[in-house]
XYZ file of C-alpha atoms in Angstrom:
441
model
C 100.883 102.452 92.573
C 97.686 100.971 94.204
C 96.712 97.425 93.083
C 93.216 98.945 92.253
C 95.349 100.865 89.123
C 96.212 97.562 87.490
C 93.903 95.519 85.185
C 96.087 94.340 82.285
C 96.817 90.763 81.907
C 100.560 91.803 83.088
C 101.608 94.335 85.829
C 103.726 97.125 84.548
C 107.360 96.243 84.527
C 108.799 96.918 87.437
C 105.972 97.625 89.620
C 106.203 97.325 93.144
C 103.357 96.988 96.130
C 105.720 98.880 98.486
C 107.091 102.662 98.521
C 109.895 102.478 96.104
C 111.726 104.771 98.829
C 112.053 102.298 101.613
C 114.637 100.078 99.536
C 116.518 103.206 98.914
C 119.930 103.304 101.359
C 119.028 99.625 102.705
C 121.627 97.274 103.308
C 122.382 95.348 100.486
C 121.547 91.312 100.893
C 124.656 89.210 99.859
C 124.183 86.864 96.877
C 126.147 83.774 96.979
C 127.113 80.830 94.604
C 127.055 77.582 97.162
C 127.258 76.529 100.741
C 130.451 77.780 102.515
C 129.119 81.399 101.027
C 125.529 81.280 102.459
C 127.082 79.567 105.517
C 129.370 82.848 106.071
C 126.368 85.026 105.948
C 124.374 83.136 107.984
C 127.196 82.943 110.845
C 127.233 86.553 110.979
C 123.308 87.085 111.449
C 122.546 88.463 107.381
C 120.011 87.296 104.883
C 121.332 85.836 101.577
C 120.136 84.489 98.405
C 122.037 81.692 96.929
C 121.104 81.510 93.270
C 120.150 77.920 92.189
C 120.776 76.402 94.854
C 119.182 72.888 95.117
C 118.270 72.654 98.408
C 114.354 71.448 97.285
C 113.784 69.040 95.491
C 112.704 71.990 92.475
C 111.761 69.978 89.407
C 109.939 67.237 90.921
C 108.060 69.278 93.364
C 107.351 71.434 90.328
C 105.931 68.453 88.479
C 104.229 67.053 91.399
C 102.640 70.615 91.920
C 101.429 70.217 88.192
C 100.002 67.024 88.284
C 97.513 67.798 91.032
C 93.898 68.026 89.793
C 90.221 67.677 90.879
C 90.738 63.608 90.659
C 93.124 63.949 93.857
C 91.802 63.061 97.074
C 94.219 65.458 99.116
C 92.512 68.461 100.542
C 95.306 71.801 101.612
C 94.910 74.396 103.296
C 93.759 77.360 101.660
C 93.304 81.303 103.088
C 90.424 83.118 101.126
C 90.781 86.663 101.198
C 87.846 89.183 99.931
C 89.743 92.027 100.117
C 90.141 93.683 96.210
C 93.597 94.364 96.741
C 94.347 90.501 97.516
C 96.301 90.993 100.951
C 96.670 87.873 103.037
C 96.603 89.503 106.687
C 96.820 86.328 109.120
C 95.272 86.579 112.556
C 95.370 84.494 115.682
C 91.515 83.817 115.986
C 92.443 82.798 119.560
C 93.542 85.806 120.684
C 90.614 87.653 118.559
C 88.046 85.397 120.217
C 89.528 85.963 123.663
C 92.220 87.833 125.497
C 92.602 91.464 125.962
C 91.910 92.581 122.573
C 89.232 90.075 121.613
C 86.794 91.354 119.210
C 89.441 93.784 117.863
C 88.735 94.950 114.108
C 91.412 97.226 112.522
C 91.218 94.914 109.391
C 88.890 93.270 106.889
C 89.200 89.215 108.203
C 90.926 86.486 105.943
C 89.375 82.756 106.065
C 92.254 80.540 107.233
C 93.107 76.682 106.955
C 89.821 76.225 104.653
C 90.447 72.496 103.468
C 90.167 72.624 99.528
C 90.860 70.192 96.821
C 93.987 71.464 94.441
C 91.899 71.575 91.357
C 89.574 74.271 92.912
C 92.262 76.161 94.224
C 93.872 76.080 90.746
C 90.885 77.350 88.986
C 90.554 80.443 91.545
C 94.624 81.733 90.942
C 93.718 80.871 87.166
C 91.186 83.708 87.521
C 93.649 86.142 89.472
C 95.912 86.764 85.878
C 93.112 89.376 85.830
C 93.139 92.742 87.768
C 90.817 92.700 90.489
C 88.388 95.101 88.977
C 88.278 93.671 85.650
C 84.577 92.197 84.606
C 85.703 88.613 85.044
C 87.928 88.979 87.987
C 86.989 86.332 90.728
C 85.492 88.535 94.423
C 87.706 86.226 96.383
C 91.711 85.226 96.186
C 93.009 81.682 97.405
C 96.794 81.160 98.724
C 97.547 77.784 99.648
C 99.538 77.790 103.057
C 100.181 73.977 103.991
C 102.592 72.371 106.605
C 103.405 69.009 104.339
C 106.072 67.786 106.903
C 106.497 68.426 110.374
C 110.053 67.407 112.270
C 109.864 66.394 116.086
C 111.253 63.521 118.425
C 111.190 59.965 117.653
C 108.601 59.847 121.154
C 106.804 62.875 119.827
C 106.137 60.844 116.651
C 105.366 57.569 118.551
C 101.975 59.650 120.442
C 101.172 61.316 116.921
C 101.321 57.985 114.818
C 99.251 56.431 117.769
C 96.546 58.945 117.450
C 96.007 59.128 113.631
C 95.803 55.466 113.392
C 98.084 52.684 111.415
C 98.902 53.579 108.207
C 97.944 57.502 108.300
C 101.301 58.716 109.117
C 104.496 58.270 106.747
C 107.854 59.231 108.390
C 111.544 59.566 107.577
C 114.628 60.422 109.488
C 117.540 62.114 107.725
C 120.905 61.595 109.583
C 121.776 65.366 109.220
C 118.371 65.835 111.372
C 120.449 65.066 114.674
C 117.891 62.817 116.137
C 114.701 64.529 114.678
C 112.304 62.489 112.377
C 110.195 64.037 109.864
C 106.132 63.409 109.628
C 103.543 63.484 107.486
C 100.467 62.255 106.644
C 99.371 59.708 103.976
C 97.040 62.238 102.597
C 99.900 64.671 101.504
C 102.410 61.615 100.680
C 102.954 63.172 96.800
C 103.928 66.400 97.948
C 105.523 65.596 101.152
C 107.541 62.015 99.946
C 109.762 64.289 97.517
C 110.614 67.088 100.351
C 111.666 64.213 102.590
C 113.825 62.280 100.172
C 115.009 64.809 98.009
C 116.361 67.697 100.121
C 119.761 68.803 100.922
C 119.598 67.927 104.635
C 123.511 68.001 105.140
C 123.212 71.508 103.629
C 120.391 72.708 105.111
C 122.147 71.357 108.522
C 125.201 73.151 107.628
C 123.135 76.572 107.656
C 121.540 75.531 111.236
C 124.712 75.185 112.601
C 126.451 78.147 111.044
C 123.575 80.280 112.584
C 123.475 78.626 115.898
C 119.739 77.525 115.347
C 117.516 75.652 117.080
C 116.027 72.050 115.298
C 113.888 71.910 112.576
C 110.368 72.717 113.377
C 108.306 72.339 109.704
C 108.522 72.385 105.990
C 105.474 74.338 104.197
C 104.307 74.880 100.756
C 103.213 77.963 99.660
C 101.311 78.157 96.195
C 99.558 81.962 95.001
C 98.476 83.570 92.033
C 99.133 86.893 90.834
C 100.026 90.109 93.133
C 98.894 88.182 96.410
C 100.808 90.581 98.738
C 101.647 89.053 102.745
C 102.151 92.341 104.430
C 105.263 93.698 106.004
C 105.332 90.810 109.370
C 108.286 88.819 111.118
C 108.292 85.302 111.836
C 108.948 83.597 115.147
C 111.068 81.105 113.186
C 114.528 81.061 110.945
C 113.413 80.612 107.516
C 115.138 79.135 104.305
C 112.514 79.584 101.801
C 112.616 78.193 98.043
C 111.609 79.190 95.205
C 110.041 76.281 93.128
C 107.987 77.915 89.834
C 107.260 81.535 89.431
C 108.727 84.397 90.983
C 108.399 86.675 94.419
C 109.719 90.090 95.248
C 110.893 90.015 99.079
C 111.212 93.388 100.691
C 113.198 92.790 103.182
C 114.237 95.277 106.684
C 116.879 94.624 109.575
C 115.223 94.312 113.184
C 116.841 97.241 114.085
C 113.998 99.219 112.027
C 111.187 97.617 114.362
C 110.135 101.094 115.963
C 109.963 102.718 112.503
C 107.830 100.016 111.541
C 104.691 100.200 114.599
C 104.603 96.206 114.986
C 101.300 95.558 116.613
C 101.091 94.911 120.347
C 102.366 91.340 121.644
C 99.033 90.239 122.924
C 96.857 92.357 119.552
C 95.039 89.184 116.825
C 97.335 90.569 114.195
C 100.720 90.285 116.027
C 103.557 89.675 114.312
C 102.080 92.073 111.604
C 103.076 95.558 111.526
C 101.027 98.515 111.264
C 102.574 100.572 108.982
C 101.367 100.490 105.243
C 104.191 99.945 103.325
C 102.638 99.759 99.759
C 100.554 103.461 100.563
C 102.211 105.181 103.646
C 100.745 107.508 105.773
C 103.546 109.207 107.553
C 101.288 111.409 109.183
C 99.658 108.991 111.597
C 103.200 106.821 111.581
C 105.825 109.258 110.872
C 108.603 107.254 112.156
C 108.129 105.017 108.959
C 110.119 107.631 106.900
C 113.158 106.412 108.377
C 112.671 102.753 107.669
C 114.838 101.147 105.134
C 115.337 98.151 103.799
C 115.921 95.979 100.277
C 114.272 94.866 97.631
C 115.067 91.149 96.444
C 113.256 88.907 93.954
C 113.440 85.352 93.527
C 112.693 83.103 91.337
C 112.626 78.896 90.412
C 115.697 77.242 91.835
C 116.456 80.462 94.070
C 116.877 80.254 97.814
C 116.451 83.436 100.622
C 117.788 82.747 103.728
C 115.424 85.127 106.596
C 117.152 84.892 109.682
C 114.511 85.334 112.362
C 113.775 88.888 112.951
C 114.100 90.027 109.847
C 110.582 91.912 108.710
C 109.519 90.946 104.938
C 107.029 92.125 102.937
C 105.801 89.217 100.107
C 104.780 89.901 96.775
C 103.744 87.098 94.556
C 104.857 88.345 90.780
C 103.750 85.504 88.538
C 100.132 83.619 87.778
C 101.229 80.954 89.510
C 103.770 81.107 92.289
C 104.752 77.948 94.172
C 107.466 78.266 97.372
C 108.399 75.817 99.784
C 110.136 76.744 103.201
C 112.452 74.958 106.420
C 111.368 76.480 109.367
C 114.291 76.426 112.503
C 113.538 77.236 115.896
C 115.337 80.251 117.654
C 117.813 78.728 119.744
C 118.375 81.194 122.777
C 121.900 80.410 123.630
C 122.757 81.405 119.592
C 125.863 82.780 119.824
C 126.859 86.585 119.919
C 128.212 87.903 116.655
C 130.153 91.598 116.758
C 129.403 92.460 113.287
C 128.636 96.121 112.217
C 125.081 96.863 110.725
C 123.321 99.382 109.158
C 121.030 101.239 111.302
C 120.397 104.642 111.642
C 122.914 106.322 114.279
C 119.929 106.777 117.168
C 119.836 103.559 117.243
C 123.376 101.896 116.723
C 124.074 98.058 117.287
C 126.931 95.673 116.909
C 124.986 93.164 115.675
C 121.631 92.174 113.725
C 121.421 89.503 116.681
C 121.878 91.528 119.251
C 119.206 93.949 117.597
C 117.031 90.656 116.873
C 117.042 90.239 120.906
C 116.402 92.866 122.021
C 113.541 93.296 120.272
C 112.201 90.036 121.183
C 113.114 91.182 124.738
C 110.777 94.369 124.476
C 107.762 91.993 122.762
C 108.097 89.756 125.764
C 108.057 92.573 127.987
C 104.452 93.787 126.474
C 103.449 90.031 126.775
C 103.982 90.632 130.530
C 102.653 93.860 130.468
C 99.565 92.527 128.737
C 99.220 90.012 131.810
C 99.360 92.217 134.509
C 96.962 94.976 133.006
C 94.154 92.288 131.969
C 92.417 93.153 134.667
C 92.011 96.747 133.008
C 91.746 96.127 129.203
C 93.699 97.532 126.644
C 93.521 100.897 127.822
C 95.420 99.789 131.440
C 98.571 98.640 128.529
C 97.904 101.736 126.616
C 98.538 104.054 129.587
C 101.604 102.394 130.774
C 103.382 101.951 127.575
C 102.115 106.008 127.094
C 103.617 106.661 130.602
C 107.010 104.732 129.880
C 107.303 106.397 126.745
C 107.056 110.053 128.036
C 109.757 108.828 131.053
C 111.871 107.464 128.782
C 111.886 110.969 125.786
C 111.459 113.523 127.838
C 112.049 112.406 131.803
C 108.089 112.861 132.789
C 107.590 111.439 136.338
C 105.614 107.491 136.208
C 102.628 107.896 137.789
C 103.107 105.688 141.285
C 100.669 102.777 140.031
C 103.527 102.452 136.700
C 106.995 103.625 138.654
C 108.250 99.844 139.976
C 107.667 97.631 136.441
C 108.552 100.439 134.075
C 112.070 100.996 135.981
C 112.858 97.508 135.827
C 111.541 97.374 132.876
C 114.466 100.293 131.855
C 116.815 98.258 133.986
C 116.649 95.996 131.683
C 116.856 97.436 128.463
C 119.998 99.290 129.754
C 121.895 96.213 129.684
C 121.916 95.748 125.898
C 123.522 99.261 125.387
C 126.426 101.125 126.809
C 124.873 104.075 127.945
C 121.134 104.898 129.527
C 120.702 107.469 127.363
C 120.502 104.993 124.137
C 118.538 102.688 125.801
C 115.737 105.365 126.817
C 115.960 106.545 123.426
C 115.303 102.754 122.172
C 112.456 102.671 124.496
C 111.477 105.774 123.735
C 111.308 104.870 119.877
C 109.854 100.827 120.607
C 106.926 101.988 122.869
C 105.701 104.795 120.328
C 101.608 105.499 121.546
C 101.227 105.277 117.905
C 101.439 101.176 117.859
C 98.689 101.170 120.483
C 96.778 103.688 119.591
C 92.941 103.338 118.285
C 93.111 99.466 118.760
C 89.894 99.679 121.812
């Protein structure tokens, strides 16, 4: 049901923001016991949880998390939503201030990175235990989003520490790092001090390896009150994200199910969000959404989901207060190939969730390059190619002469990740649906 439908101090039990359908016939998400488990899953491409793990430092980040108050001098960054039903939809204000769809609006805008002491942020996801349409309920929700430690190269650090001035910048460098040295800055020291001392770095390095990432890029802690929902997105990064007080229910679908999901264009302010509502579908205007599937899985203190990048998730925060913290890894491109069946629907078969994961990240680089050559035209120059390659590729229209040369090689291209034409024309066919760019002018 819609958000607007709850009120009561606690949601029904149970209660999901997304169509109960689209967990129904996903591929189930391993749950493992310790290292060597989440290690095997990881080689082969899959998500896992791994139940109480202790990769965080849980109980004292918990505690630490507590303790903040008005007295602190630390300022985080908060997001301020004003939308009723409390979604967090993140935008690149860059690319909505400039580019080819600057000024676009197909959503109500979120205030990002506001810098807000703890103890006000408290006091707002205090208020949220109440629906958002009961008498008291507050007209905006907070979600803290801050990056308390940041990993780069001993040089890297060197510049940073030189810029911020003596003393600002704390730093530590874990031997399972390989090189890399964490930052931070004084301001954050209670919060970060913990993560740097008290992870599992020699596990946490085990799972980079067994995945063939690339380095650690940041570590970020995530605090929201009741029924914030982060709708259905992917992230450009490898993700181990902990649980650390409260719970979150993690809907979770394979790349493969990209074109049933309409991502927004490469270049749109709302990339890597999709367009497709998942909590109140309208298969109508995105009927390729009916055959998206994918699995529910909720986590809770001491839990750990591992998010290979690719993977879409939907985020739904289930407790009054809900407090995460995440390791970001880069996407190494030479990550090894792994031949391991998954389930997709039979259209659109691969060997692989990597090999999925690529080409997918193939096709959003090849509307980034799209996007560049067609600036000159606006939006509507990308919307009439990707409309033209899409008819080519379903039903064998002839490219008008101005399209012909890119979209071939384009289809050259995409050939080489299957073993027939045919399947990659219907990929292409399904990827480059008009529906994903349609009404975004």
């Amino acid at each position: 049901g819609a958000l607007d439908d709850v009120d009561a101090e606690e949601p029904p039990e149970g209660w999901r923001r997304h169509a109960v359908w689209l967990e129904q016939g996903g591929e189930a998400v391993a749950e493992v016991s310790g290292a060597d488990e989440a290690c095997a899953c990881v080689a082969q491409g899959r998500p896992c949880v791994w139940r109480r793990a202790s990769l965080a430092p849980c109980a004292v980040l918990a505690e630490r998390v507590a303790a903040l108050g008005d007295d602190d001098a630390a300022r985080f960054s908060v997001n301020i939503t004003q939308r009723p039903d409390r979604r967090f939809v993140y935008v690149s204000h860059e690319r909505l201030n400039q580019g080819l769809y600057a000024r676009a609006r197909e959503f109500s805008p979120v205030r990002l990175m506001d810098a807000m002491p703890f103890g006000a942020f408290r006091k707002n996801i205090e208020a949220q235990r109440l629906g958002p349409h009961a008498e008291d309920a507050p007209k905006a929700a907070c979600y803290l989003l801050a990056k308390v430690l940041e990993a780069h190269s001993p040089e890297e650090v060197e510049r940073i520490a030189s810029a911020a001035g003596a003393g600002a910048l704390r730093t530590a460098a874990p031997a399972p790092l390989c090189g890399r040295v964490l930052a931070w800055t004084r301001e954050h020291d209670a919060i970060a001090a913990p993560v740097a001392e008290g992870s599992d770095w020699a596990a946490l390095a085990a799972l980079r390896d067994a995945g063939g990432w690339g380095a650690l890029s940041c570590s970020s802690l995530m605090v929201s009150g009741r029924d914030a929902l982060t709708p259905c997105h992917v992230d450009r990064h490898h993700n181990v994200f902990c649980q650390i007080k409260g719970a979150k229910r993690f809907l979770l679908l394979p790349p493969a199910m990209a074109p049933h999901l309409y991502p927004f264009p490469a270049a749109h302010p709302l990339d890597p969000l999709v367009r497709a509502d998942l909590e109140s579908p309208d298969l109508t205007r995105y009927p390729a959404l009916a055959n998206a599937r994918g699995t529910a899985v909720t986590i809770r203190a001491g839990d750990v989901l591992v998010i290979p990048q690719g993977f879409f998730h939907h985020v739904h925060s289930l407790e009054p207060e809900n407090v995460s913290l995440n390791y970001l890894f880069n996407c190494d491109v030479l990550a090894r190939d792994r031949a391991v069946p998954v389930f997709v629907e039979p259209a659109l078969r691969f060997k692989s969730h990597e090999r999925a994961r690529r080409l997918v990240e193939v096709m959003k680089a090849l509307e980034g390059l799209v996007a560049q050559c067609c600036t000159g035209g606006g939006p509507a120059s990308v919307h009439a190619f990707f409309a033209a390659l899409h008819a080519q590729a379903a039903t064998g229209a002839a490219l008008p002469a101005q399209h012909a040369e890119l979209a071939g090689e384009i289809l050259k291209l995409v050939s080489l990740h299957f073993e027939s034409e045919a399947e990659a024309k219907s990929f292409v066919a399904a990827y480059y649906n008009p529906a994903r760019f349609e009404n975004l002018l």
